[in-house]
Short mmCIF file of C-alpha atoms and ligand atoms in Angstrom, two decimals:
data_model
loop_
_atom_site.label_atom_id
_atom_site.label_comp_id
_atom_site.label_asym_id
_atom_site.label_seq_id
_atom_site.Cartn_x
_atom_site.Cartn_y
_atom_site.Cartn_z
CA MET A 30 53.51 12.58 -105.11
CA THR A 31 50.14 11.85 -106.71
CA HIS A 32 46.55 12.50 -105.84
CA PRO A 33 45.53 9.28 -104.03
CA GLN A 34 42.45 8.70 -106.19
CA LEU A 35 44.04 9.35 -109.61
CA ALA A 36 45.09 5.72 -109.95
CA GLN A 37 41.47 4.61 -109.54
CA LEU A 38 40.34 6.36 -112.73
CA HIS A 39 39.38 4.04 -115.58
CA PRO A 40 40.75 4.44 -119.11
CA TYR A 41 38.33 6.40 -121.28
CA PRO A 42 36.11 4.20 -123.57
CA PHE A 43 37.87 5.51 -126.68
CA GLU A 44 41.28 4.42 -125.40
CA LYS A 45 39.89 0.90 -124.97
CA LEU A 46 38.36 1.07 -128.44
CA LYS A 47 41.67 2.13 -129.98
CA ALA A 48 43.42 -0.82 -128.35
CA LEU A 49 40.66 -3.16 -129.54
CA LYS A 50 41.10 -2.08 -133.16
CA SER A 51 44.89 -1.77 -133.16
CA GLU A 52 45.62 -5.18 -134.71
CA LEU A 53 42.76 -5.16 -137.21
CA THR A 54 42.96 -4.37 -140.92
CA PRO A 55 39.76 -2.98 -142.44
CA PRO A 56 38.88 -3.53 -146.11
CA ALA A 57 40.77 -0.91 -148.12
CA HIS A 58 38.03 -0.47 -150.75
CA LEU A 59 35.49 0.76 -148.17
CA SER A 60 35.66 4.24 -146.65
CA HIS A 61 35.67 4.41 -142.87
CA ILE A 62 32.34 5.26 -141.18
CA PRO A 63 32.77 6.17 -137.51
CA LEU A 64 29.56 5.70 -135.48
CA SER A 65 31.48 5.51 -132.23
CA ILE A 66 32.05 9.10 -131.13
CA GLY A 67 29.15 11.26 -129.95
CA GLU A 68 30.46 14.34 -131.68
CA PRO A 69 27.85 16.29 -133.66
CA LYS A 70 28.79 16.71 -137.33
CA HIS A 71 25.96 18.86 -138.70
CA THR A 72 26.92 22.36 -139.82
CA PRO A 73 26.97 24.90 -136.99
CA PRO A 74 24.69 27.94 -137.43
CA GLN A 75 26.43 30.56 -139.57
CA PHE A 76 25.15 33.46 -137.43
CA VAL A 77 26.95 32.01 -134.39
CA LEU A 78 30.22 31.77 -136.34
CA ASP A 79 29.70 35.34 -137.61
CA SER A 80 29.16 36.53 -134.06
CA LEU A 81 32.46 34.95 -132.99
CA VAL A 82 34.33 36.64 -135.82
CA THR A 83 32.68 40.02 -135.28
CA ASN A 84 33.44 40.03 -131.56
CA ILE A 85 36.84 38.40 -131.55
CA ASN A 86 38.55 41.65 -130.47
CA GLN A 87 36.79 41.30 -127.12
CA VAL A 88 39.29 38.65 -126.08
CA SER A 89 41.25 41.71 -124.94
CA ALA A 90 39.24 41.74 -121.69
CA TYR A 91 39.19 39.22 -118.82
CA PRO A 92 35.72 37.71 -118.52
CA THR A 93 34.08 37.19 -115.12
CA THR A 94 33.30 33.73 -113.77
CA LYS A 95 29.65 34.63 -113.37
CA GLY A 96 29.31 35.65 -117.03
CA THR A 97 27.52 38.68 -118.39
CA ASP A 98 24.00 39.62 -117.30
CA GLU A 99 22.98 39.41 -120.97
CA LEU A 100 24.06 35.78 -121.30
CA ARG A 101 22.41 34.68 -118.06
CA GLN A 102 19.25 36.57 -119.09
CA ALA A 103 19.20 34.86 -122.50
CA ILE A 104 19.60 31.48 -120.78
CA SER A 105 16.85 32.29 -118.28
CA GLU A 106 14.47 33.19 -121.11
CA TRP A 107 15.32 30.08 -123.10
CA ALA A 108 15.00 27.66 -120.16
CA SER A 109 11.84 29.30 -118.77
CA LYS A 110 10.06 28.99 -122.11
CA ARG A 111 11.38 25.53 -122.95
CA PHE A 112 10.50 24.04 -119.56
CA SER A 113 7.31 26.04 -118.84
CA LEU A 114 8.71 27.62 -115.67
CA SER A 115 6.70 30.23 -113.75
CA ALA A 116 7.49 33.82 -114.72
CA ASN A 117 10.63 35.13 -112.99
CA SER A 118 11.24 31.91 -111.07
CA LEU A 119 14.54 31.09 -112.83
CA GLN A 120 16.44 34.29 -112.15
CA ALA A 121 19.47 35.26 -114.21
CA ASP A 122 21.23 36.64 -111.17
CA LYS A 123 20.64 33.80 -108.71
CA HIS A 124 20.03 30.55 -110.46
CA ILE A 125 22.27 30.40 -113.55
CA LEU A 126 25.99 30.05 -114.30
CA PRO A 127 27.58 29.73 -117.73
CA VAL A 128 30.05 26.85 -118.08
CA ASN A 129 32.59 25.82 -120.68
CA GLY A 130 30.56 22.78 -121.73
CA THR A 131 28.81 20.40 -119.38
CA ARG A 132 31.77 18.05 -119.12
CA GLU A 133 33.84 20.41 -116.99
CA ALA A 134 30.72 21.53 -115.17
CA LEU A 135 29.65 18.01 -114.16
CA PHE A 136 33.16 17.42 -112.88
CA ALA A 137 33.54 20.73 -111.05
CA PHE A 138 30.05 20.69 -109.54
CA THR A 139 30.76 17.30 -107.98
CA GLN A 140 33.94 18.66 -106.36
CA ALA A 141 32.03 21.70 -105.08
CA VAL A 142 29.24 19.80 -103.33
CA ILE A 143 30.61 16.48 -102.03
CA ASP A 144 31.68 16.32 -98.39
CA PRO A 145 34.44 13.67 -98.43
CA THR A 146 34.56 13.41 -94.64
CA THR A 147 31.19 11.66 -94.25
CA ARG A 148 31.50 8.45 -96.36
CA PRO A 149 29.63 10.06 -99.26
CA LEU A 150 27.74 8.00 -101.81
CA VAL A 151 27.03 9.15 -105.37
CA ILE A 152 24.32 7.30 -107.30
CA SER A 153 24.63 7.06 -111.08
CA PRO A 154 23.03 5.23 -113.98
CA ASN A 155 25.04 2.38 -115.52
CA PRO A 156 25.98 2.67 -118.44
CA PHE A 157 26.93 6.27 -117.95
CA TYR A 158 28.87 9.28 -119.15
CA GLN A 159 32.25 8.48 -117.66
CA ILE A 160 32.72 11.93 -116.11
CA TYR A 161 30.16 11.03 -113.39
CA GLU A 162 32.43 8.23 -112.26
CA GLY A 163 35.73 10.13 -112.44
CA ALA A 164 34.28 13.19 -110.74
CA SER A 165 32.89 11.07 -107.89
CA ILE A 166 36.14 9.16 -107.38
CA LEU A 167 38.21 12.34 -107.28
CA ALA A 168 35.74 13.96 -104.89
CA GLY A 169 36.34 11.05 -102.49
CA ALA A 170 32.89 9.48 -102.90
CA GLU A 171 31.84 5.88 -103.37
CA LEU A 172 29.69 5.11 -106.41
CA LYS A 173 26.46 3.16 -106.41
CA LEU A 174 25.59 2.11 -109.97
CA LEU A 175 22.06 1.43 -111.15
CA SER A 176 21.93 -0.84 -114.18
CA CYS A 177 19.75 0.36 -117.05
CA LEU A 178 18.39 -2.91 -118.39
CA GLU A 179 16.03 -3.73 -121.22
CA GLN A 180 13.36 -5.01 -118.82
CA ASN A 181 13.23 -1.54 -117.22
CA ASN A 182 13.09 0.27 -120.57
CA TYR A 183 16.83 0.98 -120.20
CA LEU A 184 16.20 3.34 -117.27
CA PRO A 185 17.79 3.02 -113.80
CA ASP A 186 15.74 0.99 -111.33
CA PHE A 187 15.70 3.26 -108.28
CA SER A 188 13.99 0.63 -106.15
CA GLU A 189 17.42 -1.09 -105.98
CA VAL A 190 18.68 1.63 -103.64
CA THR A 191 18.39 0.65 -99.99
CA GLU A 192 17.29 2.97 -97.19
CA ALA A 193 20.85 3.01 -95.84
CA GLU A 194 22.17 3.99 -99.28
CA TRP A 195 19.68 6.83 -99.70
CA GLN A 196 20.81 8.04 -96.29
CA ARG A 197 24.45 8.15 -97.41
CA CYS A 198 23.63 9.60 -100.82
CA GLN A 199 24.93 13.12 -101.36
CA LEU A 200 24.49 13.36 -105.12
CA LEU A 201 22.28 11.59 -107.65
CA PHE A 202 23.22 11.83 -111.33
CA LEU A 203 20.39 11.60 -113.83
CA CYS A 204 20.85 11.57 -117.59
CA SER A 205 17.70 12.12 -119.62
CA PRO A 206 17.74 11.77 -122.61
CA GLY A 207 20.17 9.03 -121.68
CA ASN A 208 23.59 8.47 -123.14
CA PRO A 209 23.78 5.79 -124.55
CA THR A 210 20.16 4.66 -124.33
CA GLY A 211 18.26 7.75 -125.54
CA GLN A 212 15.49 6.94 -123.04
CA LEU A 213 13.59 9.54 -121.02
CA LEU A 214 12.49 10.06 -117.44
CA ASP A 215 8.97 11.44 -117.19
CA SER A 216 7.71 14.14 -114.85
CA GLN A 217 6.33 11.62 -112.35
CA GLN A 218 9.69 9.84 -112.12
CA TYR A 219 11.48 13.16 -111.54
CA GLN A 220 8.94 14.14 -108.89
CA THR A 221 9.38 10.86 -107.02
CA LEU A 222 13.15 11.46 -106.97
CA ILE A 223 12.73 15.07 -105.83
CA ALA A 224 10.61 13.82 -102.92
CA LEU A 225 13.40 11.35 -102.05
CA ALA A 226 16.00 14.15 -102.25
CA ASP A 227 13.96 16.12 -99.72
CA ARG A 228 13.52 13.15 -97.45
CA TYR A 229 17.18 12.09 -97.43
CA ASP A 230 18.75 15.48 -98.13
CA PHE A 231 20.73 14.84 -101.31
CA ILE A 232 21.32 16.83 -104.51
CA ILE A 233 20.02 15.86 -107.95
CA ALA A 234 22.35 16.70 -110.86
CA SER A 235 20.34 16.26 -114.03
CA ASP A 236 22.41 16.03 -117.20
CA GLU A 237 20.07 17.18 -119.95
CA CYS A 238 22.58 17.92 -122.68
CA TYR A 239 20.62 15.89 -125.28
CA SER A 240 17.26 17.45 -124.36
CA GLU A 241 16.80 19.24 -127.69
CA LEU A 242 17.39 16.21 -129.92
CA TYR A 243 13.96 14.58 -129.79
CA ARG A 244 11.88 12.76 -132.40
CA ASP A 245 8.31 13.94 -131.74
CA GLU A 246 8.18 17.70 -132.36
CA GLN A 247 5.06 17.85 -130.18
CA ALA A 248 6.62 16.06 -127.18
CA PRO A 249 9.90 17.59 -126.03
CA PRO A 250 11.51 15.76 -123.09
CA VAL A 251 10.57 16.98 -119.62
CA GLY A 252 13.42 18.39 -117.51
CA LEU A 253 14.14 18.40 -113.78
CA LEU A 254 13.34 22.11 -113.32
CA GLN A 255 10.05 21.57 -115.14
CA ALA A 256 9.18 18.78 -112.71
CA CYS A 257 10.06 21.16 -109.84
CA ALA A 258 7.74 23.79 -111.30
CA GLU A 259 4.94 21.24 -111.66
CA MET A 260 5.32 20.52 -107.94
CA GLY A 261 5.20 24.25 -107.14
CA ARG A 262 8.88 24.26 -106.07
CA ASN A 263 9.84 27.45 -107.80
CA SER A 264 13.13 27.81 -105.96
CA PHE A 265 14.39 24.41 -107.18
CA GLU A 266 15.86 23.26 -103.82
CA ARG A 267 18.41 20.43 -104.19
CA CYS A 268 18.02 20.41 -107.98
CA VAL A 269 20.45 21.50 -110.70
CA VAL A 270 20.39 20.94 -114.45
CA PHE A 271 23.20 20.86 -117.01
CA HIS A 272 22.59 22.11 -120.56
CA SER A 273 24.88 22.54 -123.52
CA LEU A 274 25.07 24.08 -126.97
CA SER A 275 27.26 21.20 -128.15
CA LYS A 276 24.47 18.92 -129.36
CA ARG A 277 21.60 21.42 -129.54
CA SER A 278 23.42 23.77 -131.89
CA ASN A 279 26.25 21.61 -133.28
CA LEU A 280 28.87 23.63 -131.44
CA PRO A 281 30.94 21.07 -129.50
CA GLY A 282 34.11 23.12 -129.98
CA LEU A 283 32.60 26.34 -128.69
CA ARG A 284 32.58 24.88 -125.18
CA SER A 285 29.41 26.54 -123.98
CA GLY A 286 26.65 25.43 -121.68
CA PHE A 287 25.06 26.35 -118.38
CA VAL A 288 24.16 25.01 -114.97
CA ALA A 289 20.93 26.20 -113.36
CA GLY A 290 18.90 25.55 -110.26
CA ASP A 291 19.02 25.84 -106.46
CA GLU A 292 20.27 29.28 -105.45
CA LYS A 293 22.36 28.05 -102.50
CA LEU A 294 24.07 25.42 -104.60
CA MET A 295 24.76 27.89 -107.39
CA LYS A 296 26.41 30.23 -104.89
CA GLN A 297 28.61 27.40 -103.63
CA PHE A 298 29.42 26.44 -107.23
CA LEU A 299 30.33 30.05 -108.12
CA LEU A 300 32.75 30.20 -105.20
CA TYR A 301 34.40 26.96 -106.37
CA ARG A 302 34.56 28.21 -109.96
CA THR A 303 36.18 31.48 -108.96
CA TYR A 304 39.20 29.48 -107.81
CA HIS A 305 38.87 26.92 -110.58
CA GLY A 306 39.54 29.71 -113.11
CA CYS A 307 37.12 28.74 -115.85
CA ALA A 308 35.40 31.94 -116.97
CA MET A 309 33.91 31.88 -120.48
CA SER A 310 35.49 34.28 -122.99
CA ILE A 311 33.33 37.24 -124.04
CA PRO A 312 33.19 36.32 -127.76
CA THR A 313 31.98 32.86 -126.69
CA GLN A 314 29.35 34.44 -124.43
CA LEU A 315 28.10 36.69 -127.25
CA ALA A 316 27.96 33.76 -129.70
CA SER A 317 26.11 31.71 -127.06
CA ILE A 318 23.48 34.43 -126.62
CA ALA A 319 22.82 34.31 -130.37
CA ALA A 320 22.51 30.51 -130.26
CA TRP A 321 20.14 30.36 -127.24
CA GLN A 322 17.92 33.01 -128.84
CA ASP A 323 17.28 31.04 -132.02
CA GLU A 324 15.15 27.89 -132.38
CA GLN A 325 14.98 27.58 -136.16
CA HIS A 326 18.40 25.98 -136.46
CA VAL A 327 17.51 23.53 -133.68
CA ILE A 328 14.32 22.47 -135.49
CA GLU A 329 16.37 21.89 -138.65
CA ASN A 330 18.91 19.93 -136.64
CA ARG A 331 16.18 17.64 -135.27
CA ASN A 332 14.82 17.10 -138.79
CA GLN A 333 18.20 15.86 -139.99
CA TYR A 334 18.39 13.33 -137.15
CA ARG A 335 14.80 12.20 -137.83
CA GLU A 336 15.71 11.42 -141.41
CA LYS A 337 18.70 9.33 -140.30
CA TYR A 338 16.63 7.34 -137.78
CA ARG A 339 14.00 6.79 -140.49
CA LEU A 340 16.61 5.46 -142.92
CA PHE A 341 18.14 3.14 -140.32
CA LYS A 342 14.70 1.73 -139.50
CA GLU A 343 13.69 1.34 -143.13
CA ILE A 344 16.92 -0.35 -144.20
CA LEU A 345 17.35 -2.64 -141.18
CA ASP A 346 13.67 -3.51 -140.72
CA GLY A 347 13.23 -7.23 -140.13
CA VAL A 348 17.02 -7.80 -140.20
CA TRP A 349 18.17 -6.00 -137.07
CA ASP A 350 15.35 -4.51 -135.05
CA ILE A 351 16.78 -1.75 -132.91
CA PRO A 352 14.53 0.25 -130.56
CA GLN A 353 14.12 3.81 -131.84
CA PRO A 354 14.85 6.03 -128.82
CA PRO A 355 12.57 9.04 -128.24
CA ALA A 356 15.58 11.38 -128.05
CA SER A 357 19.41 11.75 -128.38
CA PHE A 358 21.39 10.85 -131.52
CA TYR A 359 22.24 7.31 -130.43
CA LEU A 360 21.06 3.83 -131.18
CA TRP A 361 21.56 1.38 -128.31
CA ALA A 362 21.38 -1.92 -130.11
CA LYS A 363 21.44 -5.51 -128.89
CA THR A 364 24.09 -7.51 -130.73
CA PRO A 365 23.57 -11.03 -132.11
CA ILE A 366 27.10 -11.95 -130.92
CA ASP A 367 29.03 -10.44 -128.00
CA ASP A 368 29.62 -6.70 -128.28
CA VAL A 369 33.42 -6.84 -128.44
CA SER A 370 33.51 -9.50 -131.20
CA PHE A 371 30.73 -7.64 -133.01
CA THR A 372 32.75 -4.40 -132.96
CA GLN A 373 35.92 -6.12 -134.18
CA GLN A 374 34.24 -8.10 -136.96
CA LEU A 375 32.23 -5.10 -138.13
CA PHE A 376 35.39 -3.02 -138.39
CA SER A 377 37.32 -5.80 -140.16
CA GLU A 378 34.56 -6.60 -142.64
CA GLN A 379 32.69 -3.31 -143.19
CA HIS A 380 35.07 -0.57 -141.98
CA ILE A 381 32.48 0.78 -139.54
CA THR A 382 33.41 1.68 -135.96
CA VAL A 383 30.86 1.30 -133.16
CA LEU A 384 31.40 1.39 -129.42
CA PRO A 385 31.05 -1.86 -127.41
CA GLY A 386 28.41 -1.34 -124.72
CA ARG A 387 30.60 -2.81 -121.99
CA PHE A 388 33.08 0.06 -122.44
CA LEU A 389 30.38 2.46 -121.21
CA SER A 390 29.42 0.56 -118.09
CA ARG A 391 30.76 -1.41 -115.13
CA GLU A 392 29.96 -4.88 -113.92
CA HIS A 393 27.44 -4.80 -111.09
CA ASN A 394 25.95 -7.82 -109.27
CA GLY A 395 27.70 -10.11 -111.75
CA ILE A 396 26.36 -8.45 -114.90
CA ASN A 397 27.64 -5.69 -117.11
CA PRO A 398 24.51 -3.95 -118.45
CA GLY A 399 26.37 -2.78 -121.55
CA GLU A 400 27.34 -6.30 -122.58
CA ASN A 401 25.86 -7.52 -125.86
CA HIS A 402 24.94 -3.98 -126.84
CA VAL A 403 26.71 -1.44 -129.01
CA ARG A 404 26.28 2.31 -129.15
CA MET A 405 25.98 3.90 -132.56
CA ALA A 406 25.96 7.69 -132.91
CA LEU A 407 24.06 8.87 -135.99
CA VAL A 408 26.23 11.95 -136.35
CA ALA A 409 27.62 11.46 -139.87
CA PRO A 410 25.87 13.11 -142.84
CA VAL A 411 22.63 11.48 -144.04
CA GLU A 412 24.25 9.76 -147.06
CA GLU A 413 27.00 8.29 -144.91
CA CYS A 414 24.48 7.04 -142.32
CA LYS A 415 22.49 5.43 -145.14
CA GLU A 416 25.64 3.70 -146.38
CA ALA A 417 26.35 2.56 -142.80
CA ALA A 418 22.85 1.08 -142.48
CA LEU A 419 23.26 -0.79 -145.79
CA ARG A 420 26.61 -2.21 -144.73
CA LEU A 421 25.17 -3.15 -141.31
CA LYS A 422 22.32 -4.98 -143.00
CA HIS A 423 24.79 -7.00 -145.04
CA PHE A 424 26.90 -7.69 -141.94
CA ILE A 425 23.98 -8.87 -139.79
CA GLN A 426 22.70 -11.09 -142.59
CA SER A 427 26.14 -12.68 -142.92
CA ILE A 428 26.30 -13.33 -139.15
CA LYS A 429 22.83 -14.89 -139.19
CA ALA A 430 23.81 -17.10 -142.12
CA GLU A 431 26.83 -18.52 -140.25
C1 PLP B 10 25.71 12.57 -121.31
C2 PLP B 10 26.69 13.63 -121.63
N1 PLP B 10 26.84 14.65 -120.77
C3 PLP B 10 27.70 15.64 -121.00
C4 PLP B 10 28.48 15.66 -122.15
C5 PLP B 10 29.46 16.79 -122.34
O1 PLP B 10 29.11 17.65 -123.36
P1 PLP B 10 29.70 19.11 -123.45
O2 PLP B 10 30.85 19.20 -122.51
O3 PLP B 10 30.10 19.26 -124.87
O4 PLP B 10 28.58 20.03 -123.05
C6 PLP B 10 28.37 14.63 -123.08
C7 PLP B 10 29.21 14.64 -124.29
O5 PLP B 10 29.27 13.77 -125.09
C8 PLP B 10 27.44 13.59 -122.82
O6 PLP B 10 27.28 12.58 -123.67
#
């Protein structure tokens, strides 16, 4: 016996990458530089680690699914300030749930809201974070993919969705800052989508887990709840956001994030989670409070990424011109040869691993929007990223000379 949709799940991009590299021998004299995995590598804040150690004895108690009032209050204060929400509109008791990272939350939320009996459609950007796809398949929904192409600034083109598709749509995934593109939706774009959600009665799930990794300190990315507030929708109907400490605070192993938004949806999600059995441990909740209440470490984190983007630009200028995304820690670069050959040759010649764009997307209308692109995550320390940029320069020059 198997779940009927399990067989439809695609292998994860990193499984494909492993297979792609399995027969290759990299140069032994060069150290390996992985730019493929989006796992933050900067040092986590010491005070968060101290909090975990100090409170470790509290694993003796079962935590509740809803989390402590203190954690939800800390999240409410952080999100209200960050996204300029009206005072008391995002209420700790009604609008917020802690989650063990956004990955499980994106998956579980989809299961909690999709009605599989009514031919549901889920709309997602393409390329995408693969959980959107797997969650939709297992919830019994069909996926409509919107290609994020260069001519549309690597954002989904929502005008591709037909009236009939909007009518069937139950859930729209947004990802801003985008993985892998690093591009942003602006308030007007969010507001247009919120108006469509009202008109056709669907839910918007906005994955904002890279929202704190932006380049211009004066221009933080806008979020979905902020767009709601700007429209005067202070109860956030049909809208939920997903946030995480993984990238913001370099704590991917802590497994801590939150979902916030529409009160009715949060109630439904809490019911689902009660059965799902995914309460966050109390030491993790206490460490998360400390992290959400501090911005200094996040500013320092952004500065480290800025330096790496600056080095990449400086070193590759005129050799490989890659758009500098306004946010995220990725570069989404067009390749001079096809993305799979590029990845293989780069590994064989320079011992650098990147992720072929086509592994992050699906073919749609005869094109795969990830083709001839690679994703590079600037997560390694500054010196290692500098070395990667120097080796990439050499590699691109040698391809051009061929
Ligand atoms: C777009 C996107 N959403 C969600 C996640 C999940 O992050 P976490 O579960 O650590 O919060 C990731 C992780 O890489 C991601 O890239």
